Amino acid sequence: MPVASWSRIRTWRRCHRQFDYKYAQRLARRKPKPPLLRGAILHEMLDARSMKLNPIKILDGYAKQYKSLFVEERELYGDIIEDLRRIYQGYDMQYADDGYKTLASEEFVATDMSNNLRFIGYIDKRVVDQHGRQWIMDHKTGKNIPGADARYSDLQLLLYVWAYNKEHPTDRISGVIWDYVRTKPPTIPELLKKGGLSIAKNINTDYATYMQAIEDNDLDPADYKERLTDLQAQESPFFRRVLLPNPSAKMVEQVVEDFRNTAIECVTLSPVSKARNMTRDCSSCEFHSICDAELRGADADFIRKNEFIVKDPNEHGDQEEELDN
Ligand code: SF4
């Protein structure tokens, strides 16, 4: 029976050519674009955190790989290891006592959408709150935290609610949580020439980073009490959780219906349609180089061999992509 996952359908909606590269040819970049790599490592670390493993060990593993990169590759990725370390520390501090317990991470869910179409997907996290309600929590990484309008295009999480509840009618999910994490790290406050840290309010930082800077410079937190209190009180510009409790049956039904219709179109047309959907977003497409070479009649095979690998068909590849690039 044909299967449809959200990432396949999202790609199909975006561009049929991109779908062909990604799912028919199973191409993936040898060197992922920096925002994607940041997002992928952060996801791994957050998975480890929820499974009570040590996320810093994961980062240390990447640090070893990072050291073996060529200079130009390191320039491409920037100081990704230290940035991620700071982002993770801030996240860990922000949600140290969030009251959610993880029941499952990267959980496979599958259910029939019709007699000849099956939905498959991976739930980032299934968590339970202090009142015993279950939620789907989805980590969304990106340069910025989107507003409510942008979240409209992220309602696919309701598909997972529908699929899970269909398969587990006595153990239902109550709602979804978008767990936004910015991949831009908080700024480390500057050490002033006259001594001490800058207390300027326009520094885009957070409590964990500011506190760490105090410790790193052997300063006394009491001298920065006001700034620390402000940072503790403000809504974090780096992390945000947005909850959608009890989505209505009508809303879920419409998301499922739209998905089903596109999935049927995708199953029918994807063997034949490789049409490009060229937009300004093409510059951030991971297949831009090969797509462009094929369009211009340049040596696309050379690009294919040098820049891409062919992924294992068993890799699920259903991870979320970046919010923005
Ligand atoms: S570069 Fe644009 S047209 Fe080409 S595959 Fe990517 S999204 Fe499609």
PDB file of C-alpha atoms in Angstrom, residues 4-301:
ATOM      1  CA  ALA A   4       2.406   9.242   2.832  1.00  0.00           C
ATOM      2  CA  SER A   5       4.294  11.160   5.486  1.00  0.00           C
ATOM      3  CA  TRP A   6       3.996  14.844   6.253  1.00  0.00           C
ATOM      4  CA  SER A   7       7.515  15.619   5.042  1.00  0.00           C
ATOM      5  CA  ARG A   8       6.830  13.898   1.699  1.00  0.00           C
ATOM      6  CA  ILE A   9       3.616  15.804   1.183  1.00  0.00           C
ATOM      7  CA  ARG A  10       5.108  19.108   2.271  1.00  0.00           C
ATOM      8  CA  THR A  11       7.934  18.593  -0.235  1.00  0.00           C
ATOM      9  CA  TRP A  12       5.476  17.642  -2.973  1.00  0.00           C
ATOM     10  CA  ARG A  13       3.472  20.805  -2.296  1.00  0.00           C
ATOM     11  CA  ARG A  14       6.630  22.901  -2.383  1.00  0.00           C
ATOM     12  CA  CYS A  15       8.113  21.576  -5.625  1.00  0.00           C
ATOM     13  CA  HIS A  16       7.733  18.359  -7.628  1.00  0.00           C
ATOM     14  CA  ARG A  17      11.365  18.530  -8.731  1.00  0.00           C
ATOM     15  CA  GLN A  18      12.525  18.772  -5.133  1.00  0.00           C
ATOM     16  CA  PHE A  19      10.348  15.772  -4.332  1.00  0.00           C
ATOM     17  CA  ASP A  20      12.021  13.794  -7.102  1.00  0.00           C
ATOM     18  CA  TYR A  21      15.539  14.586  -5.845  1.00  0.00           C
ATOM     19  CA  LYS A  22      14.662  13.863  -2.243  1.00  0.00           C
ATOM     20  CA  TYR A  23      12.340  10.866  -2.386  1.00  0.00           C
ATOM     21  CA  ALA A  24      12.728   9.241  -5.816  1.00  0.00           C
ATOM     22  CA  GLN A  25      16.491   9.705  -6.199  1.00  0.00           C
ATOM     23  CA  ARG A  26      17.057   9.849  -2.388  1.00  0.00           C
ATOM     24  CA  LEU A  27      19.753  12.505  -2.719  1.00  0.00           C
ATOM     25  CA  ALA A  28      21.109  14.321   0.328  1.00  0.00           C
ATOM     26  CA  ARG A  29      23.860  16.892   0.553  1.00  0.00           C
ATOM     27  CA  ARG A  30      27.269  15.625   1.691  1.00  0.00           C
ATOM     28  CA  LYS A  31      27.628  18.837   3.661  1.00  0.00           C
ATOM     29  CA  PRO A  32      24.269  19.946   4.974  1.00  0.00           C
ATOM     30  CA  LYS A  33      23.555  23.665   4.860  1.00  0.00           C
ATOM     31  CA  PRO A  34      24.503  25.339   8.182  1.00  0.00           C
ATOM     32  CA  PRO A  35      20.943  26.035   9.415  1.00  0.00           C
ATOM     33  CA  LEU A  36      19.925  22.445   8.733  1.00  0.00           C
ATOM     34  CA  LEU A  37      22.980  21.080  10.510  1.00  0.00           C
ATOM     35  CA  ARG A  38      22.338  23.279  13.552  1.00  0.00           C
ATOM     36  CA  GLY A  39      18.739  22.166  13.655  1.00  0.00           C
ATOM     37  CA  ALA A  40      19.644  18.493  13.282  1.00  0.00           C
ATOM     38  CA  ILE A  41      22.218  18.567  16.100  1.00  0.00           C
ATOM     39  CA  LEU A  42      19.860  20.489  18.375  1.00  0.00           C
ATOM     40  CA  HIS A  43      17.147  17.931  17.712  1.00  0.00           C
ATOM     41  CA  GLU A  44      19.509  15.134  18.682  1.00  0.00           C
ATOM     42  CA  MET A  45      20.465  16.958  21.870  1.00  0.00           C
ATOM     43  CA  LEU A  46      16.841  17.614  22.817  1.00  0.00           C
ATOM     44  CA  ASP A  47      16.001  13.975  22.161  1.00  0.00           C
ATOM     45  CA  ALA A  48      18.836  12.920  24.448  1.00  0.00           C
ATOM     46  CA  ARG A  49      17.653  15.356  27.130  1.00  0.00           C
ATOM     47  CA  SER A  50      14.163  13.940  27.135  1.00  0.00           C
ATOM     48  CA  MET A  51      15.522  10.405  27.321  1.00  0.00           C
ATOM     49  CA  LYS A  52      17.665  11.384  30.357  1.00  0.00           C
ATOM     50  CA  LEU A  53      20.871  10.901  28.367  1.00  0.00           C
ATOM     51  CA  ASN A  54      23.676  13.442  28.288  1.00  0.00           C
ATOM     52  CA  PRO A  55      23.169  15.870  25.361  1.00  0.00           C
ATOM     53  CA  ILE A  56      26.614  17.388  25.869  1.00  0.00           C
ATOM     54  CA  LYS A  57      28.171  14.026  24.949  1.00  0.00           C
ATOM     55  CA  ILE A  58      26.400  14.268  21.612  1.00  0.00           C
ATOM     56  CA  LEU A  59      27.794  17.730  21.114  1.00  0.00           C
ATOM     57  CA  ASP A  60      31.276  16.545  22.074  1.00  0.00           C
ATOM     58  CA  GLY A  61      30.996  13.875  19.369  1.00  0.00           C
ATOM     59  CA  TYR A  62      30.237  16.567  16.795  1.00  0.00           C
ATOM     60  CA  ALA A  63      33.083  18.691  18.195  1.00  0.00           C
ATOM     61  CA  LYS A  64      35.540  15.915  17.253  1.00  0.00           C
ATOM     62  CA  GLN A  65      34.149  15.784  13.710  1.00  0.00           C
ATOM     63  CA  TYR A  66      34.236  19.571  13.532  1.00  0.00           C
ATOM     64  CA  LYS A  67      37.947  19.649  14.361  1.00  0.00           C
ATOM     65  CA  SER A  68      38.684  17.411  11.392  1.00  0.00           C
ATOM     66  CA  LEU A  69      36.954  19.762   8.933  1.00  0.00           C
ATOM     67  CA  PHE A  70      38.917  21.853   6.490  1.00  0.00           C
ATOM     68  CA  VAL A  71      39.369  25.541   7.298  1.00  0.00           C
ATOM     69  CA  GLU A  72      36.868  26.634   4.636  1.00  0.00           C
ATOM     70  CA  GLU A  73      34.309  24.163   5.980  1.00  0.00           C
ATOM     71  CA  ARG A  74      34.751  25.557   9.474  1.00  0.00           C
ATOM     72  CA  GLU A  75      34.202  29.023   8.057  1.00  0.00           C
ATOM     73  CA  LEU A  76      30.988  27.792   6.465  1.00  0.00           C
ATOM     74  CA  TYR A  77      29.617  26.429   9.728  1.00  0.00           C
ATOM     75  CA  GLY A  78      30.987  29.121  12.077  1.00  0.00           C
ATOM     76  CA  ASP A  79      31.467  28.252  15.727  1.00  0.00           C
ATOM     77  CA  ILE A  80      28.572  25.857  15.653  1.00  0.00           C
ATOM     78  CA  ILE A  81      29.713  23.815  18.660  1.00  0.00           C
ATOM     79  CA  GLU A  82      29.995  26.684  21.133  1.00  0.00           C
ATOM     80  CA  ASP A  83      26.831  28.298  19.797  1.00  0.00           C
ATOM     81  CA  LEU A  84      24.881  25.086  20.311  1.00  0.00           C
ATOM     82  CA  ARG A  85      26.371  24.588  23.761  1.00  0.00           C
ATOM     83  CA  ARG A  86      25.065  27.990  24.832  1.00  0.00           C
ATOM     84  CA  ILE A  87      21.703  27.506  23.203  1.00  0.00           C
ATOM     85  CA  TYR A  88      21.307  24.145  24.913  1.00  0.00           C
ATOM     86  CA  GLN A  89      22.352  25.498  28.332  1.00  0.00           C
ATOM     87  CA  GLY A  90      19.758  28.257  28.029  1.00  0.00           C
ATOM     88  CA  TYR A  91      17.053  25.784  27.011  1.00  0.00           C
ATOM     89  CA  ASP A  92      17.922  23.397  29.811  1.00  0.00           C
ATOM     90  CA  MET A  93      17.751  26.178  32.370  1.00  0.00           C
ATOM     91  CA  GLN A  94      14.533  27.624  30.959  1.00  0.00           C
ATOM     92  CA  TYR A  95      12.706  24.284  31.110  1.00  0.00           C
ATOM     93  CA  ALA A  96      14.392  22.664  34.111  1.00  0.00           C
ATOM     94  CA  ASP A  97      11.067  22.401  35.962  1.00  0.00           C
ATOM     95  CA  ASP A  98       8.548  22.546  33.161  1.00  0.00           C
ATOM     96  CA  GLY A  99       6.415  19.767  34.622  1.00  0.00           C
ATOM     97  CA  TYR A 100       6.364  17.673  31.436  1.00  0.00           C
ATOM     98  CA  LYS A 101       7.450  14.064  31.463  1.00  0.00           C
ATOM     99  CA  THR A 102       8.497  12.472  28.188  1.00  0.00           C
ATOM    100  CA  LEU A 103       6.644   9.264  27.380  1.00  0.00           C
ATOM    101  CA  ALA A 104       8.208   8.683  23.959  1.00  0.00           C
ATOM    102  CA  SER A 105      10.677  10.336  21.629  1.00  0.00           C
ATOM    103  CA  GLU A 106      10.815   9.954  17.836  1.00  0.00           C
ATOM    104  CA  GLU A 107       7.802   7.673  18.082  1.00  0.00           C
ATOM    105  CA  PHE A 108       6.650   5.977  14.906  1.00  0.00           C
ATOM    106  CA  VAL A 109       2.964   6.306  14.167  1.00  0.00           C
ATOM    107  CA  ALA A 110       1.071   4.756  11.259  1.00  0.00           C
ATOM    108  CA  THR A 111      -2.582   4.444  10.368  1.00  0.00           C
ATOM    109  CA  ASP A 112      -4.671   3.844   7.258  1.00  0.00           C
ATOM    110  CA  MET A 113      -6.085   6.953   5.586  1.00  0.00           C
ATOM    111  CA  SER A 114      -8.178   4.933   3.177  1.00  0.00           C
ATOM    112  CA  ASN A 115      -8.276   1.409   1.739  1.00  0.00           C
ATOM    113  CA  ASN A 116      -5.191   2.129  -0.342  1.00  0.00           C
ATOM    114  CA  LEU A 117      -3.237   4.841   1.463  1.00  0.00           C
ATOM    115  CA  ARG A 118      -1.354   4.675   4.746  1.00  0.00           C
ATOM    116  CA  PHE A 119      -0.143   7.623   6.805  1.00  0.00           C
ATOM    117  CA  ILE A 120       3.242   7.243   8.490  1.00  0.00           C
ATOM    118  CA  GLY A 121       5.212   9.667  10.616  1.00  0.00           C
ATOM    119  CA  TYR A 122       7.429  10.217  13.613  1.00  0.00           C
ATOM    120  CA  ILE A 123       6.221  12.147  16.641  1.00  0.00           C
ATOM    121  CA  ASP A 124       9.035  14.305  18.025  1.00  0.00           C
ATOM    122  CA  LYS A 125       7.878  13.859  21.624  1.00  0.00           C
ATOM    123  CA  ARG A 126       4.842  12.544  23.423  1.00  0.00           C
ATOM    124  CA  VAL A 127       4.742  14.145  26.863  1.00  0.00           C
ATOM    125  CA  VAL A 128       2.387  14.125  29.827  1.00  0.00           C
ATOM    126  CA  ASP A 129       1.720  17.196  31.973  1.00  0.00           C
ATOM    127  CA  GLN A 130       1.070  17.442  35.710  1.00  0.00           C
ATOM    128  CA  HIS A 131      -2.656  16.903  35.176  1.00  0.00           C
ATOM    129  CA  GLY A 132      -2.113  13.652  33.286  1.00  0.00           C
ATOM    130  CA  ARG A 133      -2.931  15.148  29.867  1.00  0.00           C
ATOM    131  CA  GLN A 134      -0.894  13.940  26.923  1.00  0.00           C
ATOM    132  CA  TRP A 135       0.558  16.314  24.346  1.00  0.00           C
ATOM    133  CA  ILE A 136       2.556  16.084  21.175  1.00  0.00           C
ATOM    134  CA  MET A 137       5.567  18.338  21.498  1.00  0.00           C
ATOM    135  CA  ASP A 138       7.374  19.340  18.343  1.00  0.00           C
ATOM    136  CA  HIS A 139      10.794  20.996  18.447  1.00  0.00           C
ATOM    137  CA  LYS A 140      11.001  23.746  15.869  1.00  0.00           C
ATOM    138  CA  THR A 141      14.428  25.238  15.299  1.00  0.00           C
ATOM    139  CA  GLY A 142      15.126  28.337  13.269  1.00  0.00           C
ATOM    140  CA  LYS A 143      16.690  31.760  13.159  1.00  0.00           C
ATOM    141  CA  ASN A 144      13.529  33.399  14.463  1.00  0.00           C
ATOM    142  CA  ILE A 145      10.428  32.454  16.384  1.00  0.00           C
ATOM    143  CA  PRO A 146       7.448  32.770  14.061  1.00  0.00           C
ATOM    144  CA  GLY A 147       4.221  34.539  14.896  1.00  0.00           C
ATOM    145  CA  ALA A 148       0.703  33.138  14.898  1.00  0.00           C
ATOM    146  CA  ASP A 149       0.226  33.668  11.149  1.00  0.00           C
ATOM    147  CA  ALA A 150       3.251  31.564  10.264  1.00  0.00           C
ATOM    148  CA  ARG A 151       2.050  28.863  12.634  1.00  0.00           C
ATOM    149  CA  TYR A 152      -0.982  28.430  10.399  1.00  0.00           C
ATOM    150  CA  SER A 153       1.271  26.560   7.977  1.00  0.00           C
ATOM    151  CA  ASP A 154       2.390  24.296  10.797  1.00  0.00           C
ATOM    152  CA  LEU A 155      -0.920  22.720  11.618  1.00  0.00           C
ATOM    153  CA  GLN A 156       0.271  19.391  10.272  1.00  0.00           C
ATOM    154  CA  LEU A 157       0.865  18.450  13.897  1.00  0.00           C
ATOM    155  CA  LEU A 158      -2.859  17.774  14.013  1.00  0.00           C
ATOM    156  CA  LEU A 159      -2.250  14.878  11.640  1.00  0.00           C
ATOM    157  CA  TYR A 160      -0.205  13.214  14.338  1.00  0.00           C
ATOM    158  CA  VAL A 161      -2.926  13.842  16.905  1.00  0.00           C
ATOM    159  CA  TRP A 162      -5.458  12.261  14.540  1.00  0.00           C
ATOM    160  CA  ALA A 163      -3.218   9.275  13.706  1.00  0.00           C
ATOM    161  CA  TYR A 164      -2.230   8.608  17.294  1.00  0.00           C
ATOM    162  CA  ASN A 165      -5.758   8.895  18.671  1.00  0.00           C
ATOM    163  CA  LYS A 166      -7.110   6.666  15.913  1.00  0.00           C
ATOM    164  CA  GLU A 167      -4.656   3.946  16.898  1.00  0.00           C
ATOM    165  CA  HIS A 168      -4.937   4.548  20.672  1.00  0.00           C
ATOM    166  CA  PRO A 169      -8.590   5.442  21.375  1.00  0.00           C
ATOM    167  CA  THR A 170      -8.253   4.910  25.138  1.00  0.00           C
ATOM    168  CA  ASP A 171      -4.954   6.763  25.526  1.00  0.00           C
ATOM    169  CA  ARG A 172      -5.659   9.986  23.701  1.00  0.00           C
ATOM    170  CA  ILE A 173      -3.555  13.072  22.966  1.00  0.00           C
ATOM    171  CA  SER A 174      -5.072  16.336  24.243  1.00  0.00           C
ATOM    172  CA  GLY A 175      -3.206  18.860  22.137  1.00  0.00           C
ATOM    173  CA  VAL A 176       0.028  20.019  20.584  1.00  0.00           C
ATOM    174  CA  ILE A 177       2.939  22.127  21.767  1.00  0.00           C
ATOM    175  CA  TRP A 178       5.225  23.977  19.393  1.00  0.00           C
ATOM    176  CA  ASP A 179       8.572  24.098  21.136  1.00  0.00           C
ATOM    177  CA  TYR A 180      10.491  26.888  19.406  1.00  0.00           C
ATOM    178  CA  VAL A 181      14.258  27.101  19.773  1.00  0.00           C
ATOM    179  CA  ARG A 182      16.233  29.785  17.992  1.00  0.00           C
ATOM    180  CA  THR A 183      19.469  28.644  16.402  1.00  0.00           C
ATOM    181  CA  LYS A 184      20.959  32.084  16.928  1.00  0.00           C
ATOM    182  CA  PRO A 185      22.761  31.949  20.262  1.00  0.00           C
ATOM    183  CA  PRO A 186      22.293  34.576  22.974  1.00  0.00           C
ATOM    184  CA  THR A 187      24.963  37.301  22.904  1.00  0.00           C
ATOM    185  CA  ILE A 188      27.706  37.072  25.525  1.00  0.00           C
ATOM    186  CA  PRO A 189      27.790  40.443  27.359  1.00  0.00           C
ATOM    187  CA  GLU A 190      30.888  42.438  26.686  1.00  0.00           C
ATOM    188  CA  LEU A 191      33.607  42.902  29.308  1.00  0.00           C
ATOM    189  CA  LEU A 192      34.071  46.656  29.633  1.00  0.00           C
ATOM    190  CA  LYS A 193      37.475  48.375  29.632  1.00  0.00           C
ATOM    191  CA  LYS A 194      36.707  49.902  33.018  1.00  0.00           C
ATOM    192  CA  GLY A 195      35.946  46.379  34.285  1.00  0.00           C
ATOM    193  CA  GLY A 196      32.682  44.548  34.766  1.00  0.00           C
ATOM    194  CA  LEU A 197      30.064  43.449  32.277  1.00  0.00           C
ATOM    195  CA  SER A 198      27.910  45.624  30.103  1.00  0.00           C
ATOM    196  CA  ILE A 199      24.427  45.989  31.542  1.00  0.00           C
ATOM    197  CA  ALA A 200      23.019  47.512  28.337  1.00  0.00           C
ATOM    198  CA  LYS A 201      19.420  46.412  27.917  1.00  0.00           C
ATOM    199  CA  ASN A 202      19.675  46.114  24.156  1.00  0.00           C
ATOM    200  CA  ILE A 203      22.037  43.124  24.332  1.00  0.00           C
ATOM    201  CA  ASN A 204      20.145  40.175  22.914  1.00  0.00           C
ATOM    202  CA  THR A 205      20.979  37.718  25.657  1.00  0.00           C
ATOM    203  CA  ASP A 206      19.346  35.524  28.279  1.00  0.00           C
ATOM    204  CA  TYR A 207      19.724  34.727  31.943  1.00  0.00           C
ATOM    205  CA  ALA A 208      21.882  31.596  31.476  1.00  0.00           C
ATOM    206  CA  THR A 209      24.363  33.350  29.187  1.00  0.00           C
ATOM    207  CA  TYR A 210      24.624  36.414  31.391  1.00  0.00           C
ATOM    208  CA  MET A 211      25.140  34.304  34.492  1.00  0.00           C
ATOM    209  CA  GLN A 212      27.782  32.230  32.726  1.00  0.00           C
ATOM    210  CA  ALA A 213      29.637  35.421  31.749  1.00  0.00           C
ATOM    211  CA  ILE A 214      29.604  36.528  35.400  1.00  0.00           C
ATOM    212  CA  GLU A 215      31.123  33.195  36.451  1.00  0.00           C
ATOM    213  CA  ASP A 216      33.652  33.132  33.589  1.00  0.00           C
ATOM    214  CA  ASN A 217      34.960  36.540  34.658  1.00  0.00           C
ATOM    215  CA  ASP A 218      34.990  35.821  38.410  1.00  0.00           C
ATOM    216  CA  LEU A 219      32.450  38.559  39.049  1.00  0.00           C
ATOM    217  CA  ASP A 220      29.920  38.821  41.833  1.00  0.00           C
ATOM    218  CA  PRO A 221      26.284  38.102  40.765  1.00  0.00           C
ATOM    219  CA  ALA A 222      25.138  40.520  43.493  1.00  0.00           C
ATOM    220  CA  ASP A 223      26.604  43.406  41.428  1.00  0.00           C
ATOM    221  CA  TYR A 224      24.294  42.454  38.528  1.00  0.00           C
ATOM    222  CA  LYS A 225      21.186  41.716  40.508  1.00  0.00           C
ATOM    223  CA  GLU A 226      18.970  44.161  38.617  1.00  0.00           C
ATOM    224  CA  ARG A 227      20.029  42.946  35.174  1.00  0.00           C
ATOM    225  CA  LEU A 228      19.680  39.307  36.217  1.00  0.00           C
ATOM    226  CA  THR A 229      16.219  39.970  37.664  1.00  0.00           C
ATOM    227  CA  ASP A 230      15.159  41.648  34.413  1.00  0.00           C
ATOM    228  CA  LEU A 231      16.435  38.760  32.338  1.00  0.00           C
ATOM    229  CA  GLN A 232      14.709  36.234  34.551  1.00  0.00           C
ATOM    230  CA  ALA A 233      11.416  38.109  34.325  1.00  0.00           C
ATOM    231  CA  GLN A 234      11.358  38.692  30.551  1.00  0.00           C
ATOM    232  CA  GLU A 235       9.858  36.279  28.066  1.00  0.00           C
ATOM    233  CA  SER A 236      12.829  34.567  26.493  1.00  0.00           C
ATOM    234  CA  PRO A 237      13.600  35.809  22.976  1.00  0.00           C
ATOM    235  CA  PHE A 238      15.289  32.446  22.298  1.00  0.00           C
ATOM    236  CA  PHE A 239      12.772  29.838  23.430  1.00  0.00           C
ATOM    237  CA  ARG A 240       9.007  29.750  23.378  1.00  0.00           C
ATOM    238  CA  ARG A 241       6.359  27.121  23.803  1.00  0.00           C
ATOM    239  CA  VAL A 242       2.979  27.663  22.201  1.00  0.00           C
ATOM    240  CA  LEU A 243       0.140  25.345  23.173  1.00  0.00           C
ATOM    241  CA  LEU A 244      -2.904  24.355  21.156  1.00  0.00           C
ATOM    242  CA  PRO A 245      -5.107  22.432  23.597  1.00  0.00           C
ATOM    243  CA  ASN A 246      -8.080  20.371  22.461  1.00  0.00           C
ATOM    244  CA  PRO A 247      -8.122  21.177  18.728  1.00  0.00           C
ATOM    245  CA  SER A 248     -11.688  20.838  17.464  1.00  0.00           C
ATOM    246  CA  ALA A 249     -12.695  17.705  15.595  1.00  0.00           C
ATOM    247  CA  LYS A 250     -13.646  19.917  12.624  1.00  0.00           C
ATOM    248  CA  MET A 251     -10.181  21.466  12.475  1.00  0.00           C
ATOM    249  CA  VAL A 252      -8.450  18.075  12.650  1.00  0.00           C
ATOM    250  CA  GLU A 253     -10.783  16.659  10.029  1.00  0.00           C
ATOM    251  CA  GLN A 254      -9.983  19.471   7.580  1.00  0.00           C
ATOM    252  CA  VAL A 255      -6.223  19.097   8.013  1.00  0.00           C
ATOM    253  CA  VAL A 256      -6.551  15.338   7.443  1.00  0.00           C
ATOM    254  CA  GLU A 257      -8.787  15.809   4.406  1.00  0.00           C
ATOM    255  CA  ASP A 258      -6.405  18.294   2.766  1.00  0.00           C
ATOM    256  CA  PHE A 259      -3.510  15.970   3.444  1.00  0.00           C
ATOM    257  CA  ARG A 260      -5.357  12.954   2.034  1.00  0.00           C
ATOM    258  CA  ASN A 261      -6.200  14.787  -1.192  1.00  0.00           C
ATOM    259  CA  THR A 262      -2.616  15.929  -1.758  1.00  0.00           C
ATOM    260  CA  ALA A 263      -1.287  12.486  -0.853  1.00  0.00           C
ATOM    261  CA  ILE A 264      -3.493  10.859  -3.503  1.00  0.00           C
ATOM    262  CA  GLU A 265      -2.274  13.400  -6.053  1.00  0.00           C
ATOM    263  CA  CYS A 266       1.339  12.763  -5.010  1.00  0.00           C
ATOM    264  CA  VAL A 267       1.045   8.973  -5.282  1.00  0.00           C
ATOM    265  CA  THR A 268      -0.557   9.298  -8.724  1.00  0.00           C
ATOM    266  CA  LEU A 269       1.619  12.012 -10.232  1.00  0.00           C
ATOM    267  CA  SER A 270       5.039  11.731  -8.576  1.00  0.00           C
ATOM    268  CA  PRO A 271       6.299   8.979 -10.945  1.00  0.00           C
ATOM    269  CA  VAL A 272       5.819  11.338 -13.884  1.00  0.00           C
ATOM    270  CA  SER A 273       5.899  14.956 -12.714  1.00  0.00           C
ATOM    271  CA  LYS A 274       9.264  16.554 -12.030  1.00  0.00           C
ATOM    272  CA  ALA A 275       8.063  20.093 -12.656  1.00  0.00           C
ATOM    273  CA  ARG A 276      10.081  22.885 -11.097  1.00  0.00           C
ATOM    274  CA  ASN A 277       8.349  25.418  -8.914  1.00  0.00           C
ATOM    275  CA  MET A 278      10.848  28.262  -9.139  1.00  0.00           C
ATOM    276  CA  THR A 279      10.403  30.908  -6.458  1.00  0.00           C
ATOM    277  CA  ARG A 280      12.666  33.202  -4.453  1.00  0.00           C
ATOM    278  CA  ASP A 281      12.948  30.378  -1.880  1.00  0.00           C
ATOM    279  CA  CYS A 282      14.942  28.301  -4.403  1.00  0.00           C
ATOM    280  CA  SER A 283      18.139  29.898  -3.107  1.00  0.00           C
ATOM    281  CA  SER A 284      17.727  27.991   0.165  1.00  0.00           C
ATOM    282  CA  CYS A 285      16.749  24.687  -1.503  1.00  0.00           C
ATOM    283  CA  GLU A 286      19.283  21.988  -0.762  1.00  0.00           C
ATOM    284  CA  PHE A 287      19.079  20.843  -4.409  1.00  0.00           C
ATOM    285  CA  HIS A 288      19.532  24.272  -5.926  1.00  0.00           C
ATOM    286  CA  SER A 289      22.965  23.548  -7.435  1.00  0.00           C
ATOM    287  CA  ILE A 290      21.926  20.387  -9.253  1.00  0.00           C
ATOM    288  CA  CYS A 291      18.548  21.787 -10.293  1.00  0.00           C
ATOM    289  CA  ASP A 292      20.219  24.869 -11.721  1.00  0.00           C
ATOM    290  CA  ALA A 293      22.889  22.801 -13.532  1.00  0.00           C
ATOM    291  CA  GLU A 294      20.247  20.584 -15.138  1.00  0.00           C
ATOM    292  CA  LEU A 295      18.243  23.616 -16.194  1.00  0.00           C
ATOM    293  CA  ARG A 296      21.255  25.227 -17.852  1.00  0.00           C
ATOM    294  CA  GLY A 297      22.521  22.004 -19.419  1.00  0.00           C
ATOM    295  CA  ALA A 298      25.724  22.124 -17.334  1.00  0.00           C
ATOM    296  CA  ASP A 299      27.523  19.047 -15.950  1.00  0.00           C
ATOM    297  CA  ALA A 300      24.893  18.009 -13.381  1.00  0.00           C
ATOM    298  CA  ASP A 301      26.474  14.547 -12.956  1.00  0.00           C
TER     299      ASP A 301
END
